[in-house]
């Protein structure tokens, strides 16, 4: 959220229980309401007439969540306008602007004919960029806790490359090749969009030997593709090494989709996840609660959530205590 909008600086108080900013809590509430509705099978798909009667009140619930989301986004946009008007919108020496701040500056300087309504861009950025990233981090950490030897290897790589006198930064991530293999393997096993987004055929076409008429909803089963035993050796096993030295190059993986509508946030996602995952690996020794294996059951929803949220134990690594003390 910070990369998209400077949420923390708009209202700094956090809830002591959750350690989440007010904005993060508000957006999480919206996502928790909307995602199950987006991902659920709906009776309308089979009996379109039911659409008119809003059976089970699905439309009503969606509308309420969307209105709350839009109000939230407008508040962030207003806050960003105010920051810009008062001259504190970032972008000074070494200071980074948030995405929304860049978009608003563009909107300010664009000619009338090229002006766009900012919320139309802002909403997809938030929707596509936050939950997918958070869920991938949760799956990656769960996999690592169930494979302590891989976690140790990742920690050793960070120790060797970054050291113990500072935290991992986004600039370190491209050098952490084993960490990148862990991310690729996580996205192979647990892609955050297991059916991509639904697409609709804009013309009659043929896929393999199947005729697909215009207006057909198309879903791509990414999980089946990425666990295809004809392509991947031991497809259900977590083996980051399969991505080392370009060994899996050419094998088909599409966690970010492909073609014209491919995710534009892939590079940002790798950098953010690498940094957010790398920091706790660097700073803490992790273990499972009572040694019990992490439950890897997949829940339902558009973005492949875990059925049982991750819980784990950690204690600060001795070598990182000085750094941690400075930031606490
Ligand atoms: C692990 C992280 C992420 C995953 C797995 C992911 C995956 C995807 C997928 C599968 C799509 C749909 C592709 C299709 O239609 O076939 C998509 C679309 C999109 N993603 Fe991501 N994404 C991630 C992170 C991000 C981030 C960090 C951003 C930017 C802040 C972002 C922005 C977008 C946008 C704007 C679209 C819509 C593109 C369009 O419709 O043309 N994503 N993403």
XYZ file of N, CA, C and O in Angstrom, residues 31-183:
612
model
N -11.473 -5.909 1.368
C -10.982 -7.090 0.636
C -11.597 -8.369 1.222
O -12.046 -9.256 0.488
N -11.668 -8.431 2.560
C -12.245 -9.617 3.199
C -13.702 -9.800 2.824
O -14.218 -10.914 2.785
N -14.403 -8.708 2.563
C -15.818 -8.808 2.153
C -15.924 -9.177 0.671
O -16.731 -10.014 0.276
N -15.081 -8.507 -0.160
C -15.258 -8.654 -1.613
C -14.694 -9.973 -2.164
O -15.312 -10.592 -3.026
N -13.521 -10.383 -1.666
C -12.854 -11.531 -2.278
C -13.669 -12.826 -2.265
O -13.751 -13.501 -3.288
N -14.291 -13.179 -1.135
C -15.098 -14.404 -1.170
C -16.245 -14.297 -2.184
O -16.575 -15.268 -2.852
N -16.811 -13.080 -2.324
C -17.926 -12.918 -3.279
C -17.420 -13.051 -4.715
O -18.060 -13.655 -5.572
N -16.218 -12.489 -4.992
C -15.637 -12.597 -6.337
C -15.321 -14.039 -6.692
O -15.482 -14.467 -7.826
N -14.851 -14.788 -5.695
C -14.358 -16.129 -6.004
C -15.413 -17.214 -5.931
O -15.186 -18.334 -6.369
N -16.588 -16.893 -5.377
C -17.584 -17.954 -5.153
C -18.311 -18.331 -6.433
O -18.536 -17.490 -7.296
N -18.663 -19.629 -6.543
C -19.534 -20.055 -7.647
C -20.903 -19.447 -7.361
O -21.322 -19.366 -6.210
N -21.551 -18.955 -8.398
C -22.802 -18.255 -8.207
C -23.921 -18.934 -8.971
O -23.738 -19.295 -10.136
N -25.064 -19.071 -8.324
C -26.197 -19.730 -8.994
C -26.578 -19.051 -10.307
O -27.047 -19.681 -11.239
N -26.362 -17.720 -10.387
C -26.701 -16.990 -11.624
C -25.989 -17.554 -12.838
O -26.483 -17.469 -13.960
N -24.762 -18.072 -12.613
C -23.996 -18.561 -13.760
C -24.730 -19.714 -14.447
O -24.553 -19.963 -15.632
N -25.544 -20.433 -13.675
C -26.249 -21.588 -14.240
C -27.700 -21.244 -14.597
O -28.259 -21.779 -15.545
N -28.289 -20.350 -13.817
C -29.681 -19.956 -14.064
C -29.759 -18.426 -14.133
O -30.063 -17.759 -13.144
N -29.428 -17.849 -15.304
C -29.302 -16.386 -15.407
C -30.532 -15.618 -14.930
O -30.413 -14.476 -14.484
N -31.716 -16.250 -14.980
C -32.930 -15.521 -14.571
C -32.838 -15.090 -13.106
O -33.412 -14.071 -12.706
N -32.066 -15.838 -12.309
C -31.964 -15.520 -10.872
C -31.308 -14.167 -10.625
O -31.468 -13.567 -9.572
N -30.554 -13.692 -11.636
C -29.868 -12.404 -11.524
C -30.839 -11.289 -11.133
O -30.523 -10.405 -10.371
N -32.050 -11.361 -11.692
C -33.024 -10.289 -11.475
C -33.511 -10.252 -10.021
O -33.963 -9.240 -9.532
N -33.445 -11.381 -9.347
C -34.028 -11.429 -7.991
C -32.966 -11.287 -6.894
O -33.279 -11.300 -5.723
N -31.711 -11.144 -7.262
C -30.612 -11.026 -6.304
C -30.730 -12.080 -5.191
O -30.765 -11.750 -3.994
N -30.779 -13.346 -5.639
C -30.906 -14.437 -4.678
C -29.701 -14.395 -3.720
O -28.579 -14.144 -4.134
N -29.907 -14.598 -2.481
C -28.908 -14.564 -1.397
C -28.319 -13.160 -1.162
O -27.360 -12.996 -0.430
N -28.880 -12.149 -1.830
C -28.428 -10.769 -1.575
C -26.987 -10.503 -1.977
O -26.335 -9.606 -1.431
N -26.467 -11.265 -2.978
C -25.057 -11.122 -3.364
C -24.783 -9.717 -3.909
O -23.807 -9.055 -3.536
N -25.713 -9.249 -4.788
C -25.519 -7.919 -5.404
C -25.464 -6.852 -4.334
O -24.636 -5.944 -4.376
N -26.389 -6.968 -3.372
C -26.474 -5.960 -2.311
C -25.167 -5.931 -1.511
O -24.616 -4.859 -1.240
N -24.660 -7.116 -1.183
C -23.424 -7.168 -0.397
C -22.257 -6.574 -1.192
O -21.417 -5.849 -0.672
N -22.225 -6.905 -2.509
C -21.131 -6.398 -3.348
C -21.185 -4.880 -3.423
O -20.164 -4.198 -3.311
N -22.399 -4.365 -3.636
C -22.561 -2.921 -3.773
C -22.107 -2.206 -2.503
O -21.402 -1.183 -2.562
N -22.466 -2.763 -1.350
C -22.084 -2.132 -0.074
C -20.557 -2.109 0.048
O -19.971 -1.084 0.420
N -19.911 -3.238 -0.304
C -18.443 -3.299 -0.179
C -17.779 -2.359 -1.188
O -16.795 -1.679 -0.868
N -18.320 -2.312 -2.422
C -17.727 -1.443 -3.452
C -17.879 0.024 -3.058
O -16.953 0.823 -3.218
N -19.044 0.399 -2.505
C -19.232 1.795 -2.071
C -18.236 2.158 -0.974
O -17.662 3.239 -0.984
N -18.033 1.217 -0.047
C -17.087 1.487 1.051
C -15.671 1.611 0.490
O -14.904 2.476 0.891
N -15.339 0.725 -0.478
C -14.010 0.798 -1.093
C -13.820 2.137 -1.808
O -12.790 2.801 -1.644
N -14.833 2.560 -2.589
C -14.680 3.807 -3.345
C -14.521 5.012 -2.416
O -13.723 5.910 -2.674
N -15.285 4.982 -1.301
C -15.169 6.099 -0.339
C -13.751 6.134 0.233
O -13.149 7.203 0.371
N -13.213 4.949 0.504
C -11.856 4.856 1.052
C -10.828 5.402 0.044
O -9.957 6.203 0.371
N -10.974 4.971 -1.218
C -10.019 5.420 -2.247
C -10.098 6.939 -2.442
O -9.085 7.611 -2.592
N -11.335 7.463 -2.413
C -11.473 8.913 -2.577
C -10.808 9.667 -1.435
O -10.216 10.720 -1.637
N -10.908 9.095 -0.227
C -10.245 9.751 0.920
C -8.737 9.801 0.698
O -8.087 10.798 0.953
N -8.172 8.684 0.189
C -6.724 8.666 -0.064
C -6.339 9.670 -1.141
O -5.323 10.363 -1.033
N -7.172 9.740 -2.190
C -6.868 10.675 -3.278
C -6.914 12.117 -2.759
O -6.015 12.918 -3.029
N -7.949 12.416 -1.970
C -8.062 13.783 -1.414
C -6.842 14.111 -0.559
O -6.296 15.214 -0.628
N -6.432 13.125 0.262
C -5.276 13.360 1.144
C -4.029 13.633 0.310
O -3.216 14.499 0.636
N -3.900 12.907 -0.799
C -2.725 13.084 -1.655
C -2.747 14.457 -2.336
O -1.721 15.119 -2.435
N -3.959 14.891 -2.788
C -4.083 16.246 -3.374
C -3.616 17.285 -2.365
O -2.889 18.217 -2.687
N -4.066 17.098 -1.109
C -3.701 18.086 -0.070
C -2.200 18.120 0.147
O -1.602 19.182 0.273
N -1.585 16.915 0.174
C -0.129 16.851 0.348
C 0.563 17.572 -0.795
O 1.527 18.301 -0.607
N 0.032 17.358 -2.030
C 0.664 17.999 -3.196
C 0.501 19.517 -3.134
O 1.428 20.266 -3.393
N -0.729 19.940 -2.750
C -0.985 21.389 -2.692
C -0.112 22.070 -1.650
O 0.283 23.214 -1.800
N 0.171 21.316 -0.561
C 0.993 21.945 0.485
C 2.483 21.728 0.229
O 3.325 22.033 1.070
N 2.807 21.115 -0.925
C 4.207 20.980 -1.335
C 4.975 19.882 -0.622
O 6.195 19.906 -0.575
N 4.272 18.883 -0.027
C 4.990 17.791 0.644
C 4.673 16.444 -0.026
O 4.493 15.440 0.635
N 4.612 16.458 -1.358
C 4.213 15.238 -2.059
C 5.390 14.327 -2.372
O 5.282 13.408 -3.162
N 6.517 14.538 -1.749
C 7.659 13.666 -2.018
C 8.331 14.051 -3.317
O 7.980 15.040 -3.957
N 9.318 13.291 -3.716
C 10.001 13.575 -4.962
C 11.171 14.516 -4.779
O 11.851 14.863 -5.735
N 11.415 14.954 -3.510
C 12.589 15.780 -3.256
C 13.842 14.932 -3.367
O 13.768 13.794 -3.802
N 14.936 15.458 -2.892
C 16.201 14.726 -2.998
C 16.106 13.350 -2.373
O 15.910 13.215 -1.168
N 16.237 12.303 -3.172
C 16.250 10.945 -2.655
C 14.889 10.454 -2.169
O 14.754 9.305 -1.810
N 13.872 11.328 -2.163
C 12.571 10.903 -1.654
C 11.748 10.318 -2.794
O 11.742 10.861 -3.905
N 11.052 9.218 -2.516
C 10.303 8.585 -3.606
C 8.840 9.004 -3.571
O 8.241 9.087 -2.515
N 8.275 9.224 -4.765
C 6.857 9.548 -4.833
C 6.061 8.256 -4.849
O 6.513 7.249 -5.393
N 4.852 8.277 -4.291
C 3.990 7.105 -4.404
C 3.398 7.076 -5.824
O 3.423 8.091 -6.527
N 2.834 5.902 -6.209
C 2.261 5.803 -7.557
C 1.125 6.798 -7.752
O 0.996 7.425 -8.788
N 0.290 6.923 -6.721
C -0.863 7.819 -6.868
C -0.406 9.262 -7.024
O -0.982 10.032 -7.797
N 0.682 9.609 -6.348
C 1.188 10.964 -6.458
C 1.671 11.223 -7.889
O 1.435 12.293 -8.465
N 2.341 10.210 -8.491
C 2.798 10.356 -9.886
C 1.587 10.508 -10.810
O 1.550 11.386 -11.685
N 0.564 9.670 -10.590
C -0.622 9.725 -11.457
C -1.328 11.075 -11.327
O -1.770 11.662 -12.326
N -1.409 11.582 -10.104
C -2.079 12.877 -9.913
C -1.285 14.008 -10.562
O -1.871 14.916 -11.154
N 0.061 13.921 -10.479
C 0.865 14.965 -11.142
C 0.615 14.915 -12.647
O 0.493 15.952 -13.298
N 0.535 13.685 -13.182
C 0.287 13.564 -14.638
C -1.070 14.154 -14.979
O -1.239 14.839 -15.984
N -2.041 13.868 -14.108
C -3.393 14.378 -14.366
C -3.397 15.904 -14.355
O -4.080 16.538 -15.156
N -2.606 16.480 -13.473
C -2.548 17.942 -13.342
C -2.027 18.574 -14.626
O -2.521 19.593 -15.085
N -0.998 17.914 -15.206
C -0.345 18.537 -16.364
C -0.925 18.059 -17.704
O -0.593 18.608 -18.741
N -1.797 17.028 -17.673
C -2.309 16.485 -18.944
C -3.246 17.491 -19.613
O -3.889 18.293 -18.938
N -3.287 17.421 -20.946
C -4.226 18.285 -21.649
C -5.637 17.721 -21.424
O -5.786 16.551 -21.085
N -6.653 18.557 -21.626
C -8.031 18.128 -21.364
C -8.353 16.827 -22.076
O -8.978 15.931 -21.525
N -7.867 16.687 -23.337
C -8.264 15.518 -24.130
C -7.644 14.227 -23.599
O -8.137 13.150 -23.877
N -6.528 14.315 -22.851
C -5.914 13.071 -22.379
C -6.124 12.846 -20.879
O -5.576 11.926 -20.310
N -6.939 13.714 -20.261
C -7.169 13.532 -18.816
C -7.978 12.259 -18.583
O -8.851 11.913 -19.355
N -7.668 11.585 -17.528
C -8.398 10.352 -17.218
C -8.888 10.412 -15.773
O -8.279 11.053 -14.942
N -9.989 9.717 -15.500
C -10.443 9.710 -14.112
C -9.512 8.824 -13.285
O -9.383 7.631 -13.535
N -8.861 9.413 -12.336
C -7.794 8.740 -11.595
C -8.279 7.493 -10.854
O -7.570 6.504 -10.748
N -9.527 7.531 -10.365
C -10.001 6.365 -9.596
C -10.014 5.106 -10.458
O -9.829 4.009 -9.944
N -10.238 5.249 -11.774
C -10.274 4.073 -12.647
C -8.922 3.364 -12.659
O -8.831 2.171 -12.884
N -7.844 4.117 -12.484
C -6.519 3.493 -12.444
C -6.143 3.073 -11.033
O -5.491 2.071 -10.816
N -6.579 3.883 -10.108
C -6.188 3.684 -8.725
C -6.787 2.383 -8.165
O -6.120 1.611 -7.479
N -8.051 2.148 -8.492
C -8.702 0.949 -7.955
C -8.020 -0.337 -8.432
O -7.661 -1.189 -7.600
N -7.771 -0.526 -9.759
C -7.077 -1.757 -10.168
C -5.702 -1.901 -9.536
O -5.292 -3.002 -9.195
N -4.984 -0.775 -9.355
C -3.656 -0.873 -8.735
C -3.762 -1.441 -7.325
O -3.019 -2.334 -6.926
N -4.718 -0.914 -6.583
C -4.896 -1.391 -5.216
C -5.372 -2.837 -5.203
O -4.850 -3.672 -4.466
N -6.393 -3.102 -6.029
C -6.995 -4.440 -6.013
C -5.990 -5.484 -6.462
O -5.873 -6.558 -5.865
N -5.233 -5.159 -7.524
C -4.338 -6.172 -8.096
C -3.006 -6.241 -7.371
O -2.331 -7.264 -7.411
N -2.617 -5.169 -6.691
C -1.255 -5.116 -6.173
C -1.087 -5.471 -4.708
O 0.012 -5.823 -4.289
N -2.143 -5.404 -3.904
C -1.949 -5.572 -2.462
C -2.191 -7.013 -1.997
O -1.287 -7.664 -1.465
N -3.400 -7.513 -2.249
C -3.765 -8.845 -1.749
C -2.882 -9.941 -2.364
O -2.435 -10.859 -1.679
N -2.609 -9.819 -3.679
C -1.769 -10.823 -4.363
C -0.387 -10.898 -3.707
O 0.129 -11.985 -3.429
N 0.176 -9.727 -3.429
C 1.511 -9.668 -2.831
C 1.494 -10.267 -1.427
O 2.341 -11.104 -1.076
N 0.507 -9.861 -0.617
C 0.444 -10.332 0.772
C 0.240 -11.849 0.820
O 0.892 -12.557 1.603
N -0.642 -12.345 -0.034
C -0.932 -13.792 -0.017
C 0.298 -14.598 -0.437
O 0.606 -15.646 0.143
N 1.041 -14.099 -1.417
C 2.232 -14.826 -1.874
C 3.270 -14.892 -0.748
O 3.928 -15.921 -0.552
N 3.397 -13.804 0.006
C 4.351 -13.798 1.128
C 3.927 -14.837 2.176
O 4.752 -15.586 2.716
N 2.617 -14.921 2.422
C 2.131 -15.876 3.435
C 2.384 -17.324 2.983
O 2.835 -18.160 3.763
N 2.150 -17.604 1.701
C 2.423 -18.961 1.189
C 3.920 -19.260 1.259
O 4.330 -20.356 1.643
N 4.733 -18.277 0.868
C 6.190 -18.508 0.849
C 6.691 -18.825 2.255
O 7.442 -19.778 2.470
N 6.240 -18.032 3.226
C 6.693 -18.247 4.606
C 6.203 -19.603 5.115
O 6.928 -20.312 5.826
N 4.979 -19.972 4.755
C 4.438 -21.276 5.178
C 5.283 -22.404 4.608
O 5.627 -23.364 5.310
N 5.621 -22.285 3.321
C 6.453 -23.325 2.687
C 7.819 -23.409 3.373
O 8.333 -24.500 3.630
N 8.383 -22.252 3.686
C 9.715 -22.242 4.313
C 9.683 -22.878 5.706
O 10.595 -23.599 6.087
N 8.610 -22.604 6.441
C 8.527 -23.191 7.790
C 8.385 -24.709 7.720
O 8.846 -25.428 8.601
N 7.762 -25.192 6.670
C 7.652 -26.651 6.507
C 8.921 -27.257 5.910
O 9.036 -28.485 5.817
N 9.845 -26.396 5.457
C 11.115 -26.870 4.883
C 12.272 -26.091 5.507
O 12.888 -25.239 4.846
N 12.564 -26.374 6.798
C 13.558 -25.565 7.518
C 14.921 -25.534 6.847
O 15.645 -24.537 6.954
N 15.273 -26.587 6.102
C 16.598 -26.598 5.466
C 16.663 -25.543 4.358
O 17.710 -24.918 4.140
N 15.528 -25.307 3.713
C 15.488 -24.285 2.654
C 15.517 -22.884 3.287
O 16.189 -21.973 2.802
N 14.812 -22.752 4.411
C 14.823 -21.482 5.144
C 16.252 -21.132 5.571
O 16.703 -19.984 5.427
N 16.983 -22.149 6.048
C 18.376 -21.917 6.494
C 19.246 -21.461 5.324
O 20.072 -20.563 5.438
N 19.016 -22.103 4.172
C 19.814 -21.767 2.982
C 19.545 -20.303 2.567
O 20.472 -19.578 2.195
N 18.274 -19.899 2.674
C 17.914 -18.520 2.305
C 18.577 -17.540 3.279
O 19.093 -16.489 2.871
N 18.563 -17.918 4.568
C 19.171 -17.052 5.587
C 20.686 -16.918 5.328
O 21.244 -15.819 5.420
N 21.315 -18.034 4.978
C 22.763 -18.014 4.724
C 23.076 -17.118 3.525
O 24.067 -16.376 3.522
N 22.219 -17.172 2.507
C 22.456 -16.324 1.322
C 22.388 -14.841 1.705
O 23.234 -14.029 1.299
N 21.379 -14.483 2.525
C 21.223 -13.079 2.923
C 22.411 -12.654 3.793
O 22.966 -11.562 3.612
N 22.817 -13.542 4.720
C 23.986 -13.229 5.574
C 25.200 -12.920 4.712
O 25.907 -11.941 4.939
N 25.424 -13.786 3.717
C 26.631 -13.639 2.889
C 26.548 -12.394 2.009
O 27.548 -11.710 1.789
N 25.347 -12.092 1.511
C 25.246 -11.015 0.524
C 25.008 -9.644 1.170
O 25.529 -8.629 0.709
N 24.203 -9.609 2.251
C 23.830 -8.319 2.851
C 24.601 -8.067 4.152
O 24.926 -6.930 4.484
N 24.864 -9.148 4.888
C 25.569 -9.003 6.166
C 24.610 -8.728 7.312
O 23.389 -8.846 7.151
N 25.188 -8.352 8.463
C 24.368 -8.177 9.668
C 24.356 -6.741 10.185
O 23.884 -6.474 11.284
N 24.854 -5.802 9.369
C 24.918 -4.444 9.896
C 23.780 -3.564 9.369
O 23.656 -2.407 9.748
N 22.968 -4.095 8.497
C 21.834 -3.323 7.976
C 20.757 -4.292 7.488
O 21.016 -5.505 7.329
N 19.549 -3.726 7.236
C 18.447 -4.573 6.763
C 18.517 -4.779 5.244
O 19.115 -3.965 4.531
N 17.886 -5.847 4.772
C 17.743 -6.067 3.321
C 16.978 -4.890 2.715
O 16.008 -4.411 3.305
N 17.401 -4.419 1.564
C 16.630 -3.369 0.866
C 16.171 -3.922 -0.488
O 16.626 -4.990 -0.915
N 15.321 -3.146 -1.142
C 14.827 -3.577 -2.460
C 15.998 -3.739 -3.435
O 15.962 -4.602 -4.323
N 17.055 -2.924 -3.267
C 18.202 -3.004 -4.178
C 18.978 -4.311 -4.042
O 19.692 -4.723 -4.948
N 18.843 -4.972 -2.865
C 19.565 -6.245 -2.662
C 18.880 -7.400 -3.406
O 19.519 -8.401 -3.733
N 17.567 -7.262 -3.598
C 16.783 -8.420 -4.061
C 17.331 -9.052 -5.358
O 17.471 -10.274 -5.432
N 17.707 -8.255 -6.379
C 18.215 -8.901 -7.611
C 19.463 -9.753 -7.370
O 19.722 -10.695 -8.116
N 20.231 -9.422 -6.297
C 21.450 -10.213 -6.016
C 21.133 -11.503 -5.252
O 21.969 -12.394 -5.167
N 19.942 -11.588 -4.655
C 19.599 -12.754 -3.826
C 18.942 -13.821 -4.708
O 17.714 -13.983 -4.716
N 19.780 -14.549 -5.439
C 19.209 -15.432 -6.463
C 18.433 -16.617 -5.869
O 17.428 -17.041 -6.424
N 18.883 -17.119 -4.702
C 18.143 -18.248 -4.126
C 16.769 -17.789 -3.624
O 15.769 -18.495 -3.793
N 16.725 -16.579 -3.054
C 15.446 -16.026 -2.607
C 14.483 -15.893 -3.802
O 13.286 -16.182 -3.707
N 15.040 -15.502 -4.935
C 14.198 -15.380 -6.145
C 13.669 -16.748 -6.577
O 12.544 -16.872 -7.051
N 14.526 -17.781 -6.424
C 14.069 -19.145 -6.766
C 12.918 -19.540 -5.842
O 11.944 -20.183 -6.282
N 13.014 -19.144 -4.560
C 11.945 -19.469 -3.599
C 10.638 -18.787 -4.041
O 9.560 -19.391 -4.012
N 10.754 -17.551 -4.489
C 9.547 -16.835 -4.933
C 8.936 -17.497 -6.160
O 7.721 -17.699 -6.241
